[in-house]
Tab-separated table of C-alpha atoms in Angstrom:
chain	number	residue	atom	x	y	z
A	1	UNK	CA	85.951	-99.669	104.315
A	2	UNK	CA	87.634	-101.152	101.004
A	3	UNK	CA	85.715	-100.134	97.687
A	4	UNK	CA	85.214	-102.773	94.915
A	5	UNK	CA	84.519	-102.359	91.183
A	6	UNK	CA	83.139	-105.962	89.924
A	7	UNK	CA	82.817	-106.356	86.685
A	8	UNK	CA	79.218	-106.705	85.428
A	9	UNK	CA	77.895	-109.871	84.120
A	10	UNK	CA	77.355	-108.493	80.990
A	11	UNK	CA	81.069	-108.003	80.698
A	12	UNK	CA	82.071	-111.451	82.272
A	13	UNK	CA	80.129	-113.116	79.199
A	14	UNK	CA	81.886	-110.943	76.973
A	15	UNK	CA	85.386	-111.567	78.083
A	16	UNK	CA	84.742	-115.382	78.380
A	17	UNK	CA	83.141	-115.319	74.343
A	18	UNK	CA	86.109	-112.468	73.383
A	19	UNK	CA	88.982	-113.127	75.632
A	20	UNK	CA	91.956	-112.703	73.510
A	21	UNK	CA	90.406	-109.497	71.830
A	22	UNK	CA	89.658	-107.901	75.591
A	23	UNK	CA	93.148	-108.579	76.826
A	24	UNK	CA	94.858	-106.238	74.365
A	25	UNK	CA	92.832	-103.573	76.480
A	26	UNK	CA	93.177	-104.925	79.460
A	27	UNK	CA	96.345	-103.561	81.312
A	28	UNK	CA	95.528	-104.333	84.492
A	29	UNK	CA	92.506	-105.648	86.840
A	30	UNK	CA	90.842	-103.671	89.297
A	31	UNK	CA	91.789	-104.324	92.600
A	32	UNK	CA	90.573	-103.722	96.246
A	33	UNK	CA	92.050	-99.925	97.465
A	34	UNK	CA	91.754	-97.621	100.221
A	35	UNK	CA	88.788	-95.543	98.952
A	36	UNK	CA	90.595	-94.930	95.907
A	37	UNK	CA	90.051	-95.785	92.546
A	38	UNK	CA	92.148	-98.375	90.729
A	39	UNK	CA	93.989	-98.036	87.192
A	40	UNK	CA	91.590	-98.611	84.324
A	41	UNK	CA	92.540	-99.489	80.642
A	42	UNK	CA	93.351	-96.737	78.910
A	43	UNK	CA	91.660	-98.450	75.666
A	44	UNK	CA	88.425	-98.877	77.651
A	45	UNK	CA	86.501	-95.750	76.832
A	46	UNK	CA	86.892	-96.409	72.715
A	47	UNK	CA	86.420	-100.580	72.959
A	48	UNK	CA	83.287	-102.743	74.037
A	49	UNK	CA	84.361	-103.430	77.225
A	50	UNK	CA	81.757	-102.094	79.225
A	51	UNK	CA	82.972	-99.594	82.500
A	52	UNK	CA	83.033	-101.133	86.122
A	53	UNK	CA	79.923	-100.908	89.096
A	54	UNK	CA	81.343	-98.743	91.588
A	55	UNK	CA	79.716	-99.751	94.708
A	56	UNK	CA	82.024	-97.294	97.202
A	57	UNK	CA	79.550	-95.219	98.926
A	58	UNK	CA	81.822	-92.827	100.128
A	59	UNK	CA	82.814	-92.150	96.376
A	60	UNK	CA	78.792	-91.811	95.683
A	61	UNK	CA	78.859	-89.517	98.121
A	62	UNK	CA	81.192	-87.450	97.116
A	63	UNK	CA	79.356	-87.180	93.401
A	64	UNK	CA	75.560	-86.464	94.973
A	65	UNK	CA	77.019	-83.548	97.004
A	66	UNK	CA	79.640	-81.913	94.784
A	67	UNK	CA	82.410	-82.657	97.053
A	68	UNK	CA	85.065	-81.030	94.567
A	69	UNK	CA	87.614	-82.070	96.858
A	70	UNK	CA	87.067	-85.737	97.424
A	71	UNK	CA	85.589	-86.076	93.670
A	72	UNK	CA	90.044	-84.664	93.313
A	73	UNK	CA	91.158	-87.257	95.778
A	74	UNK	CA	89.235	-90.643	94.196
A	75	UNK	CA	89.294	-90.023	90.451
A	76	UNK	CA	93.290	-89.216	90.271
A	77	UNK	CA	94.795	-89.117	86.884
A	78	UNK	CA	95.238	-92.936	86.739
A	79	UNK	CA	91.787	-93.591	87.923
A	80	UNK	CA	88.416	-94.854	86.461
A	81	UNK	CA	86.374	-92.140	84.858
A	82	UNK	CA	83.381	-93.616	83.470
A	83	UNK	CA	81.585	-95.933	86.122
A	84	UNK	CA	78.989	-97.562	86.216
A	85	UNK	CA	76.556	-96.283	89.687
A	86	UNK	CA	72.723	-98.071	90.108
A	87	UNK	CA	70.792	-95.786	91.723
A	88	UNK	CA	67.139	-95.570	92.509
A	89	UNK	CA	64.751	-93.681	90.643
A	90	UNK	CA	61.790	-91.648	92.290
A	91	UNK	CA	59.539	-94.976	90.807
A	92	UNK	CA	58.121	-97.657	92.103
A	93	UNK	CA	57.763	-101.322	90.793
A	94	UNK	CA	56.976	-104.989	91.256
A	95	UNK	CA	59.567	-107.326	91.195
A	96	UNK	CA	60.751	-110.707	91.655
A	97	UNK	CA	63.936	-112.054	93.009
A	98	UNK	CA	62.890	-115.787	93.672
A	99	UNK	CA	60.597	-117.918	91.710
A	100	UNK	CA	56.791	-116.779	93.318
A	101	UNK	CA	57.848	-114.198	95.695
A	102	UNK	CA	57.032	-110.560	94.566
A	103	UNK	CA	58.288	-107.113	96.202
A	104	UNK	CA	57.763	-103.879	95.681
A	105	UNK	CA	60.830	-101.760	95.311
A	106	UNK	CA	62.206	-98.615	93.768
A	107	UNK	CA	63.209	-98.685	90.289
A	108	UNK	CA	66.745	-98.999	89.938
A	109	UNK	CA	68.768	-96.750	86.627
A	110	UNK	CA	72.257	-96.518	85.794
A	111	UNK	CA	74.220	-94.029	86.484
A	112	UNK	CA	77.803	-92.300	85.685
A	113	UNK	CA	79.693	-90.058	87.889
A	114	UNK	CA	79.220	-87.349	84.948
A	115	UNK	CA	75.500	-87.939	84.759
A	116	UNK	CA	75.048	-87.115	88.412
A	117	UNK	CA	77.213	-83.750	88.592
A	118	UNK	CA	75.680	-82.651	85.645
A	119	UNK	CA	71.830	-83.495	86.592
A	120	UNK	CA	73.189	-81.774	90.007
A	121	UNK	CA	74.541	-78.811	88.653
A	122	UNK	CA	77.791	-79.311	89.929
A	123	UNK	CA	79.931	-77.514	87.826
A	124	UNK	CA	83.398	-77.783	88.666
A	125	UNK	CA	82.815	-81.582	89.278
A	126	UNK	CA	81.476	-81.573	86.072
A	127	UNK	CA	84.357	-79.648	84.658
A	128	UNK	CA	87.043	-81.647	86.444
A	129	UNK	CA	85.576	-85.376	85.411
A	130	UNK	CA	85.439	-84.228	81.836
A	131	UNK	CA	89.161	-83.055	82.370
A	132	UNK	CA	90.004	-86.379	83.434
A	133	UNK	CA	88.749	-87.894	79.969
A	134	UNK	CA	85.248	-89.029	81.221
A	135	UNK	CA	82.904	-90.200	77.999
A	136	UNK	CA	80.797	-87.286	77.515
A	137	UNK	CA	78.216	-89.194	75.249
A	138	UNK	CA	78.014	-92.159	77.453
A	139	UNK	CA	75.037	-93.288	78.075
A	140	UNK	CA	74.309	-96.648	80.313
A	141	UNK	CA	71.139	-95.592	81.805
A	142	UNK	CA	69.744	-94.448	78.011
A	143	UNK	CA	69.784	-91.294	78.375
A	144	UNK	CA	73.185	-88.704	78.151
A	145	UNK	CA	74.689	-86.318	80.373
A	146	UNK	CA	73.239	-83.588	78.359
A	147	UNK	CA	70.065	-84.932	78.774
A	148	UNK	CA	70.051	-85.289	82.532
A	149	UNK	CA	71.702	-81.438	82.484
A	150	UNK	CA	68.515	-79.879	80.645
A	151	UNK	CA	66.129	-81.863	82.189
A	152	UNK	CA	67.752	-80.236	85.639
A	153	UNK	CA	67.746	-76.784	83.640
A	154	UNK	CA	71.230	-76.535	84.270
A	155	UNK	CA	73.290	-74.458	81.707
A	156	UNK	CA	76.099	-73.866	83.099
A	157	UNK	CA	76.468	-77.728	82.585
A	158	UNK	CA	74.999	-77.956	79.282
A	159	UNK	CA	77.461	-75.158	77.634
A	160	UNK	CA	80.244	-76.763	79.181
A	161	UNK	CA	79.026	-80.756	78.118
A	162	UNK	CA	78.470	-78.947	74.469
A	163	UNK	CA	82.142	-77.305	74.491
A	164	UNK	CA	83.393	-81.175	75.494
A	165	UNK	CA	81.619	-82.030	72.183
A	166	UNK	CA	78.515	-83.388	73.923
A	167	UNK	CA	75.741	-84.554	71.353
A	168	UNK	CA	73.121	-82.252	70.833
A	169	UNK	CA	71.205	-84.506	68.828
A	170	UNK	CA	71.605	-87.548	71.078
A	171	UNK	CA	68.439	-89.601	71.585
A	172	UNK	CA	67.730	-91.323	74.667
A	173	UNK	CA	66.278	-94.230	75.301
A	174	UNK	CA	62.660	-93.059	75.285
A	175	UNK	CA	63.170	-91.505	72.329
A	176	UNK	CA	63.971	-87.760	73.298
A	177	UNK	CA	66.351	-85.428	72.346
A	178	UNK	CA	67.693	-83.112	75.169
A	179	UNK	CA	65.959	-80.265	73.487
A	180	UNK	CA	62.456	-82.228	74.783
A	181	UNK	CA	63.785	-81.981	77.744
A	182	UNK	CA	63.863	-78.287	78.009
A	183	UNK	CA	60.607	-78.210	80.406
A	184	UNK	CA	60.563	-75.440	82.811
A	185	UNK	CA	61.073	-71.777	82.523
A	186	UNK	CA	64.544	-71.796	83.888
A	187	UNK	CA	65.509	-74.178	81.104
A	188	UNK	CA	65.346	-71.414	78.222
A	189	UNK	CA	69.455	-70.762	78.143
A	190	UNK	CA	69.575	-74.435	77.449
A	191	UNK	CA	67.343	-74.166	74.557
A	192	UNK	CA	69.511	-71.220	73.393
A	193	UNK	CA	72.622	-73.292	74.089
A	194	UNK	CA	71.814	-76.097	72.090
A	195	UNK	CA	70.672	-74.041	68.971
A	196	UNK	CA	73.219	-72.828	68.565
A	197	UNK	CA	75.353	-75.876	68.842
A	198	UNK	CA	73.041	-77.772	65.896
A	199	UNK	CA	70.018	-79.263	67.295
A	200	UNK	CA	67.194	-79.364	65.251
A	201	UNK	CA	64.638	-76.917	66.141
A	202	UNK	CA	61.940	-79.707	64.083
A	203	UNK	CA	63.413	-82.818	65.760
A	204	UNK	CA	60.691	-85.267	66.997
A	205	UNK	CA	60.272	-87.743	69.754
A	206	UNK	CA	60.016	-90.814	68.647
A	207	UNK	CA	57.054	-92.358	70.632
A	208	UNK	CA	54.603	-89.704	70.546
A	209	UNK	CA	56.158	-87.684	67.769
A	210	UNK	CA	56.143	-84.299	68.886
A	211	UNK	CA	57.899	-81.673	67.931
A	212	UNK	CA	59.890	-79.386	70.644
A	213	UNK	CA	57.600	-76.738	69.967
A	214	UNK	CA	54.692	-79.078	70.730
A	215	UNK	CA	56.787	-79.741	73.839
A	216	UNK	CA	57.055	-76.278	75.149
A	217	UNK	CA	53.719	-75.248	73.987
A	218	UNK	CA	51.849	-77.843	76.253
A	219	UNK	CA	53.991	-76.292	79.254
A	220	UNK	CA	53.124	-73.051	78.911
A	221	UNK	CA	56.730	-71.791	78.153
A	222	UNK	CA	56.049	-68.467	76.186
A	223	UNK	CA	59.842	-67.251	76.036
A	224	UNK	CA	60.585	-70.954	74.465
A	225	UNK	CA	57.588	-70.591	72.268
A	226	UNK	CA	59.059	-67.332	71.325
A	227	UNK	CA	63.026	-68.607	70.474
A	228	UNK	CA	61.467	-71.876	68.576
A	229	UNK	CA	59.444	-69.744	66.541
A	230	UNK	CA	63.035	-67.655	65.737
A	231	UNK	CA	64.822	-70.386	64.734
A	232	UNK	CA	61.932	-71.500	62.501
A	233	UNK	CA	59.843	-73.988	64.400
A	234	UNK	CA	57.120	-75.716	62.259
A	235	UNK	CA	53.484	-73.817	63.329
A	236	UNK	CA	51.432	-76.831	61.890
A	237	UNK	CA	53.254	-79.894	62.185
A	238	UNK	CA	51.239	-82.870	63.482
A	239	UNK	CA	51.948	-84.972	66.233
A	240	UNK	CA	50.718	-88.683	66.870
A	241	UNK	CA	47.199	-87.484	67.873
A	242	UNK	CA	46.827	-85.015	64.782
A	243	UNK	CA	47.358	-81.741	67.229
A	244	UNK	CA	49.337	-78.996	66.257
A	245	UNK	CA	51.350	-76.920	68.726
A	246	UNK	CA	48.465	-74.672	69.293
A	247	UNK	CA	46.241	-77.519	69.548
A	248	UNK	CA	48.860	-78.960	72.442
A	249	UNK	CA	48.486	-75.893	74.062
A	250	UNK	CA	45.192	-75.469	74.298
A	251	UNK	CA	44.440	-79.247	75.443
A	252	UNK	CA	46.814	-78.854	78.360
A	253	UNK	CA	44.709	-79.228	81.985
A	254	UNK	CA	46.233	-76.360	83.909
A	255	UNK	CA	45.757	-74.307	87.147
A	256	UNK	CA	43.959	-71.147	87.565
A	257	UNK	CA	47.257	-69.438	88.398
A	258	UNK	CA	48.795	-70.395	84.381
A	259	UNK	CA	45.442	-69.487	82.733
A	260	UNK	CA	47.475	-66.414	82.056
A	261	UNK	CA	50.820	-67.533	79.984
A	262	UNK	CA	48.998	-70.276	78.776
A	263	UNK	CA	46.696	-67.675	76.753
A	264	UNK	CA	50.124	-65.771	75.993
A	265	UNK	CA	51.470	-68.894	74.540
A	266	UNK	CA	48.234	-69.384	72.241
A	267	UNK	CA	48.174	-65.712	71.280
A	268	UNK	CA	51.878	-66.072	70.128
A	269	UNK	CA	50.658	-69.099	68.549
A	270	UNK	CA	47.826	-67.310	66.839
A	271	UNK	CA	49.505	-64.044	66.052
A	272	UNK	CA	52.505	-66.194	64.218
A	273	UNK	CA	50.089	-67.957	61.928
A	274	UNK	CA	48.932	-70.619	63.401
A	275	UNK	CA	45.502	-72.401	62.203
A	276	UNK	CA	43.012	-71.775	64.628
A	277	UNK	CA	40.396	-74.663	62.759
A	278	UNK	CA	43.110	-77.525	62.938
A	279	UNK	CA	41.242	-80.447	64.485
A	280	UNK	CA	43.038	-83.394	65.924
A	281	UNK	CA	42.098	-87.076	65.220
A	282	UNK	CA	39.263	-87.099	67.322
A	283	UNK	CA	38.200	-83.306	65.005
A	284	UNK	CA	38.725	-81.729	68.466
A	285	UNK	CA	39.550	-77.814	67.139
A	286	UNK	CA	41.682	-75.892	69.536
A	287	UNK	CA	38.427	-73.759	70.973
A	288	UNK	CA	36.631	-77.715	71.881
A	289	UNK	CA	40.012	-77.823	74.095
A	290	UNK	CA	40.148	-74.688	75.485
A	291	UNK	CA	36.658	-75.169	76.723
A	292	UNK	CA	37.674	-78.495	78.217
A	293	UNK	CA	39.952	-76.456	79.981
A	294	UNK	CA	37.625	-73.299	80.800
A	295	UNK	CA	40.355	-70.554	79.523
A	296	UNK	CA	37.939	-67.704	78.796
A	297	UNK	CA	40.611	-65.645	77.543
A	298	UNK	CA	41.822	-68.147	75.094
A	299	UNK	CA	38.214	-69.051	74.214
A	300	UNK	CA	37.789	-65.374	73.383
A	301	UNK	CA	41.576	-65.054	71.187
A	302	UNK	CA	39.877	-67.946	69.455
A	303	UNK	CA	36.257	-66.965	68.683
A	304	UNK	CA	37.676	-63.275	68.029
A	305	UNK	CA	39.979	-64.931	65.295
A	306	UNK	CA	37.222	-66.538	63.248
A	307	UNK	CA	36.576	-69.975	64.945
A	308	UNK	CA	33.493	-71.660	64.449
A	309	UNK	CA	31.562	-71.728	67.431
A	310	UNK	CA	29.061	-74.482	66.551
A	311	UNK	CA	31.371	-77.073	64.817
A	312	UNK	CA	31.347	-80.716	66.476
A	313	UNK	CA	33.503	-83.007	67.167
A	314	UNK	CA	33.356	-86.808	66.353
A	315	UNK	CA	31.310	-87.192	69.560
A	316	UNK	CA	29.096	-84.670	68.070
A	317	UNK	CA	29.821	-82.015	71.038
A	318	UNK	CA	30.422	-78.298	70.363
A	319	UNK	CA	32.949	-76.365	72.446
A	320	UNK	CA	29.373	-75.364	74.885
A	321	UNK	CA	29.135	-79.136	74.981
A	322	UNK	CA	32.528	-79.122	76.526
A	323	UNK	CA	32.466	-76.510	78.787
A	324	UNK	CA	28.838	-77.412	80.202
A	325	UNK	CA	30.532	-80.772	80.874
A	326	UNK	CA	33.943	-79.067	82.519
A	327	UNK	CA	32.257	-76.534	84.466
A	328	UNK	CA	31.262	-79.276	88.268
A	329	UNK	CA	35.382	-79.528	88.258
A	330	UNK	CA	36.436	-76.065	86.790
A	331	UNK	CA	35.023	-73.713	89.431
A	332	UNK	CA	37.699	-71.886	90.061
A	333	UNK	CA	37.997	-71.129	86.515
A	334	UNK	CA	34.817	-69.185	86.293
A	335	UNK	CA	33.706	-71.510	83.495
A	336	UNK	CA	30.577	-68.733	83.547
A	337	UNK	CA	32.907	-66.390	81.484
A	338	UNK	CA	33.265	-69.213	79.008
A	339	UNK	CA	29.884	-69.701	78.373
A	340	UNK	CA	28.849	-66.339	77.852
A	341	UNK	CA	31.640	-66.083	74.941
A	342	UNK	CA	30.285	-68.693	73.476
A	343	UNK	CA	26.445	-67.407	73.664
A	344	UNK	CA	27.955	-63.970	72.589
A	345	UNK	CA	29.057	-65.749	69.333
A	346	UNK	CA	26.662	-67.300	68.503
A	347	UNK	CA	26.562	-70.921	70.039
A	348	UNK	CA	23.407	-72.766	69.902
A	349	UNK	CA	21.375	-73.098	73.063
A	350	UNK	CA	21.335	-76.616	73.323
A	351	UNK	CA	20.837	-78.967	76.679
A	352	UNK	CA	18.883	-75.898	77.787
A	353	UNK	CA	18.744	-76.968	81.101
A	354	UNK	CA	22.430	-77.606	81.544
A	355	UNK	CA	23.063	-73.466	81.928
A	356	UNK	CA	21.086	-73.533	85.156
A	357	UNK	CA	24.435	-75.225	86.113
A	358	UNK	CA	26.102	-72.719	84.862
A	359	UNK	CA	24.595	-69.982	86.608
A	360	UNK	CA	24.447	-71.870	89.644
A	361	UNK	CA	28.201	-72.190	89.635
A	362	UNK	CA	28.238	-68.129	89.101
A	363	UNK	CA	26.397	-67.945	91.963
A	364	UNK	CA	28.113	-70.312	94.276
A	365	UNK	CA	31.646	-67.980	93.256
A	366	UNK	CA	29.438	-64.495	93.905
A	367	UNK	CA	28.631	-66.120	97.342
A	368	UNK	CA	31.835	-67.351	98.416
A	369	UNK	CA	30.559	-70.645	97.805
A	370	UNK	CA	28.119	-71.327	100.446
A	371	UNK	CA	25.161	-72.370	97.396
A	372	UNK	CA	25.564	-75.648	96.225
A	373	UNK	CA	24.226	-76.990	93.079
């Protein structure tokens, strides 16, 4: 099977409107090969001529499964680093081809053979295309290398894309830097990483305007929480919704099973300074949002700290407002512990008849829930 590199269309229009400028670039045209790669311009990387669609799927191949020693054989020394690969994304969407006739299809992004071996983890792929001169700050899909190597927690790949002078600060498309990226537990090294190689600890996203420690907050990541807080993460900066980090944290719907290091998280939170009565836009405090989320333990850091257990919100609901309304979908939570925090502290006894439901649902966990409300 030949491979082919076509030129896009976007770079057809600009060599027909900038021919004479392109040509001192061009050195020669990509031709048809035996799965190899043909010469490519050595200006290329530095002008606006945009990289060639690589369309060879045994190259593809080679990149999605780390094949080290057929990466070797295609991208030789006089070979084109910086493709251009589409690929489909995990999304689905609606489109149209001909004039009336819809489809739905997978979303299709833009890839580079350094993107993929570093959102893959493929280390000596990675190190061998960078070797070979590949554009380390490319970005044709909008978001970097870097990017796709924290997102994948990978930092092996992110120390070595930083030592090849990758961007810490880069911002993708969406507006993220790869330190929002840093997600999962596994991803802390790459927080470290990038630190330490100039990223703002303070940097914001640009659509939603959180901070990285808002980031890691609402994820439950107590270790990032921890190294943020080190490198002097703001406690009460603001994102677009007026919440605060511990605000984030608190709002955050999760699982029985996190209840834990999502308290440890708000206790760090807390114990660092952070303002227990800072209400959001809607004057939703954190201990309205814990309640939404039936955390008794946070609920108790919170009301042991000094928060007021009978302030409203702009609905007019107090945090027993909240978890009365939680508790048909929070079960499993034992929103009954919640409840009696609040009643310990003082919370008003309104909707009286509401904590029946409460009790019911203590009931329904004491007998294995066989009573139903």
């Amino acid at each position: 099977m030949d491979c082919t590199f076509p030129f896009s269309s976007a770079t057809q229009r600009l060599l027909q409107l900038d021919q004479q400028k392109y040509s001192q670039h061009i050195r020669s045209w990509y031709h048809h090969g035996e799965h190899s790669l043909s010469p490519v311009s050595q200006g290329c990387q530095n002008s606006r001529l945009e990289p060639l669609e690589c369309r060879d799927l045994l190259v593809q191949n080679a990149l999605f499964t780390g094949d080290l020693e057929m990466v070797q054989k295609y991208f030789t020394k006089s070979a084109a680093i910086n493709l251009i690969i589409e690929a489909k994304s995990g999304e689905l969407r609606w489109t149209s081809r001909k004039f009336g006739l819809w489809s739905l299809s997978y979303e299709q992004e833009l890839t580079t053979p350094l993107h993929i071996t570093a959102s893959r983890g493929y280390t000596d792929c990675l190190r061998f295309l960078l070797l070979r001169g590949a554009a380390v700050n490319f970005a044709p899909g909008g978001k970097t290398a870097l990017h796709e190597a924290c997102a994948a927690a990978s930092t092996d790949c992110v120390r070595l894309l930083l030592s090849f002078g990758a961007d810490p600060e880069a911002v993708s498309e969406d507006g993220y830097k790869p330190l929002h990226l840093c997600k999962s537990p596994d991803s802390i090294e790459c927080v470290q990483q990038l630190l330490q190689h100039g990223a703002s600890v303070n940097s914001r996203t640009e659509e939603e305007d959180d901070t990285v420690l808002h980031v890691v907050a609402r994820h439950g990541l107590t270790d990032h929480v921890q190294l943020l807080l080190r490198y002097g993460a703001e406690l009460e900066a603001m994102n677009e919704e007026g919440q605060t980090p511990l605000n984030a944290a608190c709002a955050q719907p999760h699982q029985p099973q996190d209840m834990d290091r999502y308290y440890q998280v708000c206790q760090l939170l807390v114990e660092s300074g952070a303002d227990i009565h800072a209400a959001d836009k809607d004057r939703q405090h954190p201990l309205h949002l814990a309640c939404k989320n039936a955390n008794a333990q946070v609920v108790e850091l919170l009301l042991a700290r000094g928060a007021n257990v009978n302030i409203m919100n702009y609905s007019g609901n107090t945090a027993l407002h909240n978890i009365l309304q939680a508790t048909a979908y929070k079960l499993e939570h034992h929103p009954e512990l919640v409840v009696q925090a609040l009643l310990n502290y003082g919370a008003i006894r309104i909707w009286p008849g509401s904590l029946l439901k409460v009790r019911g649902s203590q009931l329904c966990q004491e007998h294995g829930g066989e009573e139903r409300l």
